[in-house]
Short mmCIF file of N, CA, C and O in Angstrom, two decimals:
data_model
loop_
_atom_site.label_atom_id
_atom_site.label_comp_id
_atom_site.label_asym_id
_atom_site.label_seq_id
_atom_site.Cartn_x
_atom_site.Cartn_y
_atom_site.Cartn_z
N UNK C 937 -73.49 11.34 36.84
CA UNK C 937 -72.23 11.23 36.14
C UNK C 937 -71.58 12.61 36.06
O UNK C 937 -72.20 13.59 35.67
N UNK C 938 -70.32 12.67 36.40
CA UNK C 938 -69.55 13.90 36.28
C UNK C 938 -69.15 14.07 34.82
O UNK C 938 -68.69 13.15 34.17
N UNK C 939 -69.35 15.30 34.31
CA UNK C 939 -69.09 15.57 32.89
C UNK C 939 -67.91 16.53 32.72
O UNK C 939 -67.44 17.15 33.68
N UNK C 940 -67.49 16.66 31.47
CA UNK C 940 -66.43 17.62 31.13
C UNK C 940 -66.81 19.02 31.58
O UNK C 940 -65.98 19.77 32.11
N UNK C 941 -68.06 19.37 31.41
CA UNK C 941 -68.54 20.71 31.81
C UNK C 941 -68.41 20.91 33.32
O UNK C 941 -68.14 22.02 33.78
N UNK C 942 -68.57 19.84 34.09
CA UNK C 942 -68.48 19.93 35.55
C UNK C 942 -67.05 20.21 36.02
O UNK C 942 -66.87 20.83 37.06
N UNK C 943 -66.06 19.73 35.30
CA UNK C 943 -64.68 19.86 35.78
C UNK C 943 -63.87 20.94 35.05
O UNK C 943 -62.78 21.28 35.49
N UNK C 944 -64.40 21.47 33.97
CA UNK C 944 -63.65 22.48 33.20
C UNK C 944 -63.60 23.81 33.94
O UNK C 944 -64.35 24.04 34.89
N UNK C 945 -62.70 24.68 33.50
CA UNK C 945 -62.78 26.06 33.94
C UNK C 945 -63.32 26.87 32.77
O UNK C 945 -63.05 26.58 31.61
N UNK C 946 -64.15 27.84 33.09
CA UNK C 946 -64.82 28.63 32.06
C UNK C 946 -63.94 29.79 31.62
O UNK C 946 -62.90 30.07 32.21
N UNK C 947 -64.41 30.46 30.60
CA UNK C 947 -63.73 31.67 30.15
C UNK C 947 -62.55 31.44 29.25
O UNK C 947 -61.64 32.26 29.20
N UNK C 948 -62.52 30.32 28.53
CA UNK C 948 -61.41 30.08 27.60
C UNK C 948 -61.37 31.21 26.59
O UNK C 948 -62.39 31.63 26.06
N UNK C 949 -60.19 31.71 26.34
CA UNK C 949 -59.97 32.85 25.45
C UNK C 949 -59.36 32.39 24.14
O UNK C 949 -58.38 31.66 24.14
N UNK C 950 -59.94 32.79 23.03
CA UNK C 950 -59.39 32.49 21.70
C UNK C 950 -58.24 33.44 21.39
O UNK C 950 -58.21 34.57 21.86
N UNK C 951 -57.36 33.00 20.51
CA UNK C 951 -56.40 33.90 19.86
C UNK C 951 -56.53 33.67 18.36
O UNK C 951 -56.48 32.53 17.90
N UNK C 952 -56.74 34.75 17.59
CA UNK C 952 -56.81 34.59 16.13
C UNK C 952 -55.45 34.18 15.56
O UNK C 952 -54.41 34.59 16.08
N UNK C 953 -55.46 33.40 14.51
CA UNK C 953 -54.24 32.88 13.90
C UNK C 953 -53.28 34.00 13.49
O UNK C 953 -52.07 33.81 13.52
N UNK C 954 -53.80 35.17 13.15
CA UNK C 954 -52.94 36.26 12.68
C UNK C 954 -52.26 37.04 13.81
O UNK C 954 -51.35 37.82 13.55
N UNK C 955 -52.66 36.79 15.06
CA UNK C 955 -52.06 37.52 16.19
C UNK C 955 -50.64 37.02 16.45
O UNK C 955 -50.35 35.84 16.30
N UNK C 956 -49.80 37.92 16.90
CA UNK C 956 -48.40 37.57 17.17
C UNK C 956 -48.26 36.86 18.51
O UNK C 956 -49.13 36.95 19.38
N UNK C 957 -47.13 36.20 18.68
CA UNK C 957 -46.87 35.45 19.91
C UNK C 957 -46.67 36.37 21.11
O UNK C 957 -47.00 35.98 22.23
N UNK C 958 -46.18 37.58 20.90
CA UNK C 958 -46.07 38.49 22.05
C UNK C 958 -47.47 38.85 22.56
O UNK C 958 -47.70 38.93 23.76
N UNK C 959 -48.42 39.03 21.65
CA UNK C 959 -49.81 39.29 22.06
C UNK C 959 -50.39 38.06 22.76
O UNK C 959 -51.11 38.18 23.74
N UNK C 960 -50.07 36.88 22.25
CA UNK C 960 -50.54 35.64 22.89
C UNK C 960 -50.04 35.55 24.32
O UNK C 960 -50.80 35.22 25.24
N UNK C 961 -48.76 35.87 24.52
CA UNK C 961 -48.19 35.84 25.88
C UNK C 961 -48.90 36.84 26.78
O UNK C 961 -49.16 36.55 27.96
N UNK C 962 -49.23 38.00 26.25
CA UNK C 962 -49.96 39.00 27.04
C UNK C 962 -51.33 38.48 27.44
O UNK C 962 -51.75 38.63 28.60
N UNK C 963 -52.03 37.84 26.49
CA UNK C 963 -53.35 37.28 26.81
C UNK C 963 -53.25 36.18 27.86
O UNK C 963 -54.09 36.09 28.75
N UNK C 964 -52.23 35.35 27.74
CA UNK C 964 -52.03 34.29 28.73
C UNK C 964 -51.82 34.88 30.12
O UNK C 964 -52.39 34.40 31.10
N UNK C 965 -51.04 35.94 30.19
CA UNK C 965 -50.81 36.60 31.48
C UNK C 965 -52.11 37.22 32.01
O UNK C 965 -52.47 37.04 33.18
N UNK C 966 -52.83 37.94 31.15
CA UNK C 966 -54.08 38.60 31.56
C UNK C 966 -55.12 37.61 32.07
O UNK C 966 -55.85 37.91 33.01
N UNK C 967 -55.18 36.44 31.44
CA UNK C 967 -56.20 35.45 31.80
C UNK C 967 -55.67 34.35 32.72
O UNK C 967 -56.41 33.43 33.06
N UNK C 968 -54.38 34.45 33.06
CA UNK C 968 -53.76 33.47 33.95
C UNK C 968 -53.93 32.04 33.44
O UNK C 968 -54.37 31.16 34.16
N UNK C 969 -53.60 31.85 32.15
CA UNK C 969 -53.69 30.54 31.53
C UNK C 969 -52.38 30.23 30.81
O UNK C 969 -51.59 31.12 30.54
N UNK C 970 -52.19 28.97 30.50
CA UNK C 970 -50.98 28.55 29.80
C UNK C 970 -51.24 28.09 28.39
O UNK C 970 -50.33 27.62 27.72
N UNK C 971 -52.49 28.21 27.93
CA UNK C 971 -52.83 27.77 26.58
C UNK C 971 -54.01 28.57 26.04
O UNK C 971 -54.89 28.97 26.80
N UNK C 972 -53.98 28.78 24.72
CA UNK C 972 -55.07 29.48 24.04
C UNK C 972 -55.45 28.71 22.78
O UNK C 972 -54.58 28.39 21.98
N UNK C 973 -56.74 28.42 22.60
CA UNK C 973 -57.15 27.85 21.32
C UNK C 973 -56.91 28.89 20.22
O UNK C 973 -57.14 30.08 20.42
N UNK C 974 -56.45 28.43 19.07
CA UNK C 974 -56.19 29.32 17.94
C UNK C 974 -57.37 29.23 16.98
O UNK C 974 -57.75 28.13 16.56
N UNK C 975 -57.95 30.39 16.65
CA UNK C 975 -59.06 30.40 15.71
C UNK C 975 -58.56 30.77 14.32
O UNK C 975 -57.61 31.54 14.17
N UNK C 976 -59.22 30.20 13.31
CA UNK C 976 -58.89 30.54 11.93
C UNK C 976 -59.16 32.03 11.75
O UNK C 976 -60.11 32.57 12.31
N UNK C 977 -58.31 32.69 11.01
CA UNK C 977 -58.49 34.13 10.77
C UNK C 977 -59.88 34.40 10.21
O UNK C 977 -60.30 33.78 9.24
N UNK C 978 -60.60 35.29 10.88
CA UNK C 978 -61.94 35.65 10.45
C UNK C 978 -63.02 34.69 10.87
O UNK C 978 -64.19 34.91 10.59
N UNK C 979 -62.66 33.60 11.53
CA UNK C 979 -63.64 32.60 11.95
C UNK C 979 -63.47 32.29 13.43
O UNK C 979 -62.81 31.34 13.80
N UNK C 980 -64.07 33.10 14.27
CA UNK C 980 -63.90 33.01 15.72
C UNK C 980 -64.16 31.61 16.28
O UNK C 980 -63.55 31.20 17.23
N UNK C 981 -65.07 30.87 15.67
CA UNK C 981 -65.46 29.59 16.25
C UNK C 981 -64.83 28.36 15.60
O UNK C 981 -65.23 27.25 15.88
N UNK C 982 -63.85 28.54 14.73
CA UNK C 982 -63.22 27.38 14.10
C UNK C 982 -61.79 27.24 14.61
O UNK C 982 -60.92 28.04 14.30
N UNK C 983 -61.58 26.21 15.42
CA UNK C 983 -60.29 26.00 16.05
C UNK C 983 -59.34 25.30 15.08
O UNK C 983 -59.68 24.27 14.50
N UNK C 984 -58.13 25.88 14.94
CA UNK C 984 -57.13 25.27 14.07
C UNK C 984 -55.93 24.76 14.86
O UNK C 984 -55.00 24.20 14.29
N UNK C 985 -55.95 24.98 16.15
CA UNK C 985 -54.85 24.52 16.99
C UNK C 985 -54.96 25.08 18.39
O UNK C 985 -55.90 25.80 18.71
N UNK C 986 -53.99 24.71 19.20
CA UNK C 986 -53.89 25.25 20.55
C UNK C 986 -52.45 25.72 20.73
O UNK C 986 -51.51 24.99 20.42
N UNK C 987 -52.30 26.92 21.23
CA UNK C 987 -50.99 27.51 21.47
C UNK C 987 -50.72 27.46 22.96
O UNK C 987 -51.54 27.90 23.76
N UNK C 988 -49.56 26.93 23.35
CA UNK C 988 -49.20 26.88 24.76
C UNK C 988 -48.01 27.79 25.02
O UNK C 988 -47.29 28.17 24.10
N UNK C 989 -47.83 28.11 26.30
CA UNK C 989 -46.66 28.91 26.68
C UNK C 989 -45.38 28.19 26.28
O UNK C 989 -44.41 28.81 25.82
N UNK C 990 -45.39 26.90 26.36
CA UNK C 990 -44.23 26.11 25.96
C UNK C 990 -43.96 26.22 24.46
O UNK C 990 -42.81 26.28 24.02
N UNK C 991 -45.02 26.25 23.67
CA UNK C 991 -44.87 26.42 22.22
C UNK C 991 -44.15 27.74 21.91
O UNK C 991 -43.29 27.78 21.02
N UNK C 992 -44.51 28.78 22.62
CA UNK C 992 -43.89 30.09 22.40
C UNK C 992 -42.40 30.03 22.70
O UNK C 992 -41.57 30.51 21.94
N UNK C 993 -42.07 29.40 23.82
CA UNK C 993 -40.66 29.31 24.22
C UNK C 993 -39.87 28.42 23.26
O UNK C 993 -38.84 28.84 22.71
N UNK C 994 -40.33 27.20 23.03
CA UNK C 994 -39.57 26.25 22.23
C UNK C 994 -39.66 26.50 20.72
O UNK C 994 -38.70 26.28 19.99
N UNK C 995 -40.83 26.96 20.27
CA UNK C 995 -41.04 27.13 18.84
C UNK C 995 -40.67 28.50 18.31
O UNK C 995 -40.69 28.72 17.09
N UNK C 996 -40.34 29.42 19.20
CA UNK C 996 -40.01 30.77 18.76
C UNK C 996 -38.77 31.30 19.47
O UNK C 996 -37.71 31.45 18.87
N UNK C 997 -38.89 31.58 20.75
CA UNK C 997 -37.82 32.24 21.50
C UNK C 997 -36.53 31.43 21.49
O UNK C 997 -35.45 31.96 21.20
N UNK C 998 -36.61 30.14 21.78
CA UNK C 998 -35.40 29.30 21.84
C UNK C 998 -34.71 29.17 20.48
O UNK C 998 -33.53 28.85 20.42
N UNK C 999 -35.45 29.45 19.42
CA UNK C 999 -34.88 29.38 18.08
C UNK C 999 -34.35 30.73 17.61
O UNK C 999 -33.89 30.86 16.47
N UNK C 1000 -34.44 31.72 18.50
CA UNK C 1000 -33.93 33.05 18.16
C UNK C 1000 -34.88 33.89 17.32
O UNK C 1000 -34.48 34.92 16.78
N UNK C 1001 -36.14 33.48 17.22
CA UNK C 1001 -37.12 34.24 16.45
C UNK C 1001 -37.73 35.34 17.32
O UNK C 1001 -37.73 35.26 18.55
N UNK C 1002 -38.27 36.34 16.68
CA UNK C 1002 -38.88 37.48 17.35
C UNK C 1002 -40.37 37.20 17.55
O UNK C 1002 -41.11 37.08 16.58
N UNK C 1003 -40.85 37.11 18.81
CA UNK C 1003 -42.27 36.80 19.04
C UNK C 1003 -43.22 37.88 18.53
O UNK C 1003 -44.41 37.64 18.40
N UNK C 1004 -42.70 39.05 18.21
CA UNK C 1004 -43.57 40.09 17.65
C UNK C 1004 -43.71 39.93 16.14
O UNK C 1004 -44.46 40.67 15.50
N UNK C 1005 -43.01 38.95 15.57
CA UNK C 1005 -43.08 38.72 14.12
C UNK C 1005 -43.61 37.32 13.77
O UNK C 1005 -43.86 37.03 12.60
N UNK C 1006 -43.74 36.46 14.76
CA UNK C 1006 -44.26 35.11 14.54
C UNK C 1006 -45.71 35.09 15.02
O UNK C 1006 -46.02 35.62 16.08
N UNK C 1007 -46.59 34.47 14.24
CA UNK C 1007 -48.01 34.45 14.61
C UNK C 1007 -48.41 33.13 15.27
O UNK C 1007 -47.72 32.12 15.13
N UNK C 1008 -49.54 33.17 15.93
CA UNK C 1008 -50.10 31.94 16.53
C UNK C 1008 -50.33 30.90 15.44
O UNK C 1008 -50.05 29.72 15.63
N UNK C 1009 -50.80 31.34 14.28
CA UNK C 1009 -51.04 30.43 13.17
C UNK C 1009 -49.78 29.76 12.66
O UNK C 1009 -49.82 28.63 12.19
N UNK C 1010 -48.64 30.46 12.78
CA UNK C 1010 -47.37 29.86 12.36
C UNK C 1010 -47.04 28.62 13.18
O UNK C 1010 -46.35 27.72 12.69
N UNK C 1011 -47.49 28.58 14.43
CA UNK C 1011 -47.18 27.44 15.29
C UNK C 1011 -48.30 26.41 15.37
O UNK C 1011 -48.14 25.36 16.00
N UNK C 1012 -49.44 26.71 14.74
CA UNK C 1012 -50.56 25.75 14.75
C UNK C 1012 -50.19 24.55 13.90
O UNK C 1012 -49.80 24.69 12.75
N UNK C 1013 -50.27 23.37 14.50
CA UNK C 1013 -49.95 22.16 13.76
C UNK C 1013 -50.78 21.01 14.28
O UNK C 1013 -51.23 21.01 15.41
N UNK C 1014 -50.97 20.04 13.44
CA UNK C 1014 -51.73 18.86 13.85
C UNK C 1014 -53.23 19.13 13.88
O UNK C 1014 -53.71 20.19 13.51
N UNK C 1015 -53.97 18.15 14.33
CA UNK C 1015 -55.42 18.25 14.45
C UNK C 1015 -55.77 18.59 15.88
O UNK C 1015 -55.42 17.85 16.80
N UNK C 1016 -56.43 19.74 16.08
CA UNK C 1016 -56.78 20.10 17.46
C UNK C 1016 -57.79 19.11 18.05
O UNK C 1016 -58.69 18.65 17.36
N UNK C 1017 -57.60 18.78 19.29
CA UNK C 1017 -58.48 17.87 20.01
C UNK C 1017 -59.42 18.69 20.87
O UNK C 1017 -59.05 19.75 21.37
N UNK C 1018 -60.62 18.17 21.10
CA UNK C 1018 -61.61 18.82 21.95
C UNK C 1018 -62.55 17.74 22.46
O UNK C 1018 -62.51 16.60 22.01
N UNK C 1019 -63.39 18.13 23.43
CA UNK C 1019 -64.35 17.17 24.00
C UNK C 1019 -65.70 17.87 24.15
O UNK C 1019 -65.75 19.07 24.42
N UNK C 1020 -66.76 17.12 23.97
CA UNK C 1020 -68.10 17.66 24.16
C UNK C 1020 -68.36 17.87 25.65
O UNK C 1020 -67.91 17.08 26.49
N UNK C 1021 -69.08 18.94 25.96
CA UNK C 1021 -69.36 19.30 27.36
C UNK C 1021 -70.04 18.17 28.13
O UNK C 1021 -69.84 18.02 29.34
N UNK C 1022 -70.83 17.35 27.45
CA UNK C 1022 -71.55 16.27 28.12
C UNK C 1022 -70.78 14.98 28.28
O UNK C 1022 -71.27 14.02 28.88
N UNK C 1023 -69.55 14.94 27.77
CA UNK C 1023 -68.74 13.72 27.87
C UNK C 1023 -68.41 13.43 29.33
O UNK C 1023 -68.15 14.34 30.11
N UNK C 1024 -68.39 12.17 29.66
CA UNK C 1024 -68.04 11.76 31.02
C UNK C 1024 -66.55 11.89 31.27
O UNK C 1024 -65.74 12.00 30.35
N UNK C 1025 -66.19 11.88 32.54
CA UNK C 1025 -64.79 12.02 32.94
C UNK C 1025 -63.92 10.93 32.31
O UNK C 1025 -62.79 11.19 31.90
N UNK C 1026 -64.44 9.72 32.20
CA UNK C 1026 -63.67 8.64 31.58
C UNK C 1026 -63.32 8.98 30.14
O UNK C 1026 -62.21 8.70 29.68
N UNK C 1027 -64.25 9.60 29.42
CA UNK C 1027 -63.98 10.01 28.05
C UNK C 1027 -62.94 11.13 28.01
O UNK C 1027 -62.08 11.14 27.12
N UNK C 1028 -63.02 12.05 28.93
CA UNK C 1028 -62.04 13.14 29.02
C UNK C 1028 -60.65 12.54 29.22
O UNK C 1028 -59.70 12.88 28.51
N UNK C 1029 -60.53 11.65 30.18
CA UNK C 1029 -59.23 11.03 30.47
C UNK C 1029 -58.72 10.24 29.28
O UNK C 1029 -57.54 10.31 28.94
N UNK C 1030 -59.58 9.50 28.62
CA UNK C 1030 -59.17 8.72 27.45
C UNK C 1030 -58.67 9.63 26.34
O UNK C 1030 -57.65 9.35 25.71
N UNK C 1031 -59.37 10.71 26.08
CA UNK C 1031 -58.95 11.66 25.03
C UNK C 1031 -57.59 12.26 25.35
O UNK C 1031 -56.71 12.33 24.49
N UNK C 1032 -57.41 12.67 26.58
CA UNK C 1032 -56.14 13.30 26.98
C UNK C 1032 -55.01 12.27 26.99
O UNK C 1032 -53.90 12.55 26.55
N UNK C 1033 -55.29 11.06 27.48
CA UNK C 1033 -54.26 10.03 27.55
C UNK C 1033 -53.88 9.52 26.17
O UNK C 1033 -52.70 9.40 25.86
N UNK C 1034 -54.86 9.26 25.34
CA UNK C 1034 -54.55 8.66 24.04
C UNK C 1034 -53.80 9.62 23.12
O UNK C 1034 -53.06 9.19 22.24
N UNK C 1035 -53.98 10.91 23.34
CA UNK C 1035 -53.29 11.91 22.51
C UNK C 1035 -52.17 12.62 23.27
O UNK C 1035 -51.54 13.53 22.72
N UNK C 1036 -51.97 12.18 24.52
CA UNK C 1036 -50.89 12.72 25.37
C UNK C 1036 -50.92 14.24 25.43
O UNK C 1036 -49.95 14.92 25.17
N UNK C 1037 -52.10 14.76 25.78
CA UNK C 1037 -52.27 16.21 25.90
C UNK C 1037 -52.64 16.59 27.32
O UNK C 1037 -53.23 15.79 28.05
N UNK C 1038 -52.28 17.79 27.70
CA UNK C 1038 -52.48 18.25 29.07
C UNK C 1038 -53.57 19.30 29.20
O UNK C 1038 -53.91 19.70 30.30
N UNK C 1039 -54.08 19.76 28.07
CA UNK C 1039 -55.18 20.73 28.08
C UNK C 1039 -56.17 20.34 27.00
O UNK C 1039 -55.78 19.97 25.89
N UNK C 1040 -57.45 20.44 27.33
CA UNK C 1040 -58.48 19.97 26.41
C UNK C 1040 -59.63 20.97 26.35
O UNK C 1040 -60.31 21.19 27.36
N UNK C 1041 -59.87 21.59 25.19
CA UNK C 1041 -61.01 22.50 25.05
C UNK C 1041 -62.33 21.74 25.20
O UNK C 1041 -62.44 20.58 24.78
N UNK C 1042 -63.32 22.40 25.77
CA UNK C 1042 -64.65 21.83 25.97
C UNK C 1042 -65.61 22.62 25.09
O UNK C 1042 -65.65 23.85 25.13
N UNK C 1043 -66.40 21.88 24.28
CA UNK C 1043 -67.30 22.47 23.31
C UNK C 1043 -68.74 22.06 23.62
O UNK C 1043 -68.99 20.91 23.96
N UNK C 1044 -69.64 23.03 23.49
CA UNK C 1044 -71.07 22.76 23.66
C UNK C 1044 -71.81 23.48 22.54
O UNK C 1044 -71.59 24.69 22.34
N UNK C 1045 -72.64 22.76 21.81
CA UNK C 1045 -73.36 23.34 20.67
C UNK C 1045 -72.41 24.05 19.70
O UNK C 1045 -72.65 25.17 19.25
N UNK C 1046 -71.27 23.39 19.44
CA UNK C 1046 -70.25 23.87 18.51
C UNK C 1046 -69.57 25.17 18.95
O UNK C 1046 -68.94 25.85 18.16
N UNK C 1047 -69.68 25.51 20.22
CA UNK C 1047 -69.05 26.72 20.76
C UNK C 1047 -68.09 26.34 21.88
O UNK C 1047 -68.40 25.49 22.72
N UNK C 1048 -66.94 26.98 21.90
CA UNK C 1048 -65.97 26.77 22.99
C UNK C 1048 -66.54 27.37 24.25
O UNK C 1048 -66.90 28.56 24.28
N UNK C 1049 -66.64 26.56 25.32
CA UNK C 1049 -67.18 27.09 26.58
C UNK C 1049 -66.19 26.98 27.73
O UNK C 1049 -66.44 27.53 28.81
N UNK C 1050 -65.09 26.28 27.53
CA UNK C 1050 -64.14 26.14 28.61
C UNK C 1050 -62.95 25.29 28.22
O UNK C 1050 -62.81 24.88 27.07
N UNK C 1051 -62.11 25.02 29.21
CA UNK C 1051 -60.89 24.25 28.99
C UNK C 1051 -60.67 23.37 30.22
O UNK C 1051 -60.94 23.80 31.34
N UNK C 1052 -60.19 22.17 29.99
CA UNK C 1052 -59.81 21.28 31.09
C UNK C 1052 -58.29 21.23 31.10
O UNK C 1052 -57.66 20.94 30.08
N UNK C 1053 -57.71 21.51 32.25
CA UNK C 1053 -56.26 21.47 32.41
C UNK C 1053 -55.88 20.46 33.49
O UNK C 1053 -56.75 19.89 34.15
N UNK C 1054 -54.59 20.29 33.68
CA UNK C 1054 -54.10 19.40 34.73
C UNK C 1054 -54.65 19.82 36.10
O UNK C 1054 -55.01 18.98 36.92
N UNK C 1055 -54.69 21.12 36.34
CA UNK C 1055 -55.19 21.62 37.63
C UNK C 1055 -56.65 21.24 37.84
O UNK C 1055 -57.05 20.89 38.95
N UNK C 1056 -57.44 21.29 36.78
CA UNK C 1056 -58.86 20.89 36.89
C UNK C 1056 -58.98 19.41 37.23
O UNK C 1056 -59.80 19.02 38.06
N UNK C 1057 -58.14 18.60 36.60
CA UNK C 1057 -58.16 17.17 36.91
C UNK C 1057 -57.79 16.93 38.37
O UNK C 1057 -58.42 16.13 39.06
N UNK C 1058 -56.76 17.62 38.83
CA UNK C 1058 -56.29 17.45 40.21
C UNK C 1058 -57.38 17.77 41.22
O UNK C 1058 -57.45 17.17 42.29
N UNK C 1059 -58.25 18.71 40.89
CA UNK C 1059 -59.31 19.11 41.81
C UNK C 1059 -60.50 18.16 41.80
O UNK C 1059 -61.26 18.13 42.76
N UNK C 1060 -60.67 17.39 40.73
CA UNK C 1060 -61.90 16.61 40.58
C UNK C 1060 -61.73 15.10 40.51
O UNK C 1060 -62.72 14.38 40.50
N UNK C 1061 -60.50 14.62 40.45
CA UNK C 1061 -60.30 13.18 40.31
C UNK C 1061 -59.73 12.56 41.59
O UNK C 1061 -59.13 13.24 42.40
N UNK C 1062 -59.89 11.25 41.67
CA UNK C 1062 -59.30 10.52 42.80
C UNK C 1062 -57.79 10.44 42.60
O UNK C 1062 -57.28 10.62 41.48
N UNK C 1063 -57.08 10.13 43.65
CA UNK C 1063 -55.61 9.99 43.55
C UNK C 1063 -55.24 8.89 42.56
O UNK C 1063 -54.27 9.04 41.81
N UNK C 1064 -56.00 7.80 42.55
CA UNK C 1064 -55.71 6.71 41.61
C UNK C 1064 -55.90 7.14 40.16
O UNK C 1064 -55.10 6.81 39.29
N UNK C 1065 -56.98 7.89 39.90
CA UNK C 1065 -57.23 8.38 38.55
C UNK C 1065 -56.12 9.33 38.10
O UNK C 1065 -55.65 9.26 36.97
N UNK C 1066 -55.70 10.21 38.99
CA UNK C 1066 -54.64 11.17 38.67
C UNK C 1066 -53.33 10.43 38.39
O UNK C 1066 -52.63 10.73 37.42
N UNK C 1067 -53.00 9.46 39.23
CA UNK C 1067 -51.76 8.71 39.05
C UNK C 1067 -51.74 8.00 37.70
O UNK C 1067 -50.73 8.03 36.98
N UNK C 1068 -52.84 7.38 37.33
CA UNK C 1068 -52.92 6.68 36.04
C UNK C 1068 -52.80 7.67 34.89
O UNK C 1068 -52.09 7.43 33.91
N UNK C 1069 -53.48 8.83 34.99
CA UNK C 1069 -53.41 9.85 33.95
C UNK C 1069 -51.97 10.34 33.78
O UNK C 1069 -51.47 10.42 32.66
N UNK C 1070 -51.30 10.65 34.87
CA UNK C 1070 -49.92 11.14 34.81
C UNK C 1070 -49.02 10.09 34.16
O UNK C 1070 -48.20 10.41 33.29
N UNK C 1071 -49.19 8.84 34.55
CA UNK C 1071 -48.37 7.77 33.99
C UNK C 1071 -48.54 7.68 32.48
O UNK C 1071 -47.57 7.55 31.73
N UNK C 1072 -49.77 7.79 32.01
CA UNK C 1072 -50.04 7.62 30.57
C UNK C 1072 -49.68 8.85 29.75
O UNK C 1072 -49.28 8.73 28.60
N UNK C 1073 -49.82 10.03 30.31
CA UNK C 1073 -49.54 11.26 29.55
C UNK C 1073 -48.05 11.59 29.56
O UNK C 1073 -47.50 12.01 28.54
N UNK C 1074 -47.38 11.37 30.68
CA UNK C 1074 -46.00 11.77 30.81
C UNK C 1074 -44.97 10.67 30.57
O UNK C 1074 -43.78 10.96 30.47
N UNK C 1075 -45.42 9.43 30.46
CA UNK C 1075 -44.47 8.32 30.24
C UNK C 1075 -43.76 8.51 28.91
O UNK C 1075 -44.37 8.97 27.94
N UNK C 1076 -42.47 8.18 28.87
CA UNK C 1076 -41.73 8.28 27.59
C UNK C 1076 -42.41 7.43 26.52
O UNK C 1076 -42.94 6.36 26.81
N UNK C 1077 -42.34 7.90 25.30
CA UNK C 1077 -42.97 7.17 24.18
C UNK C 1077 -42.22 5.89 23.87
O UNK C 1077 -41.06 5.79 23.95
#
């Protein structure tokens, strides 16, 4: 059985809630990623959200706010979703489809070990699986 750990990319980078969005953008560029899990201030392993490049643009820049004054924690909202490293691909797809998310942190022994993105799915799924995932995640509500 193919698992979340098999299809994820490793090296997911945390951003502390107190860090500014300009620093988040720098980390995204350095690590060539479009999303960073947000950790509670002082608690590296407790995820309070996920910050995406889109969040920075729509939740800060497009509103005329200064990204050097807005923190990752300011944009953290909702309940962060994650998947256990041993979960099967069907579980990964169900989690992403049911919550309409495009990136999913992978956790093993309560530690973040990686992230599953659209690119990871494209590399590991059949065309039929990808088509169904796209339809369910991107279809209008």
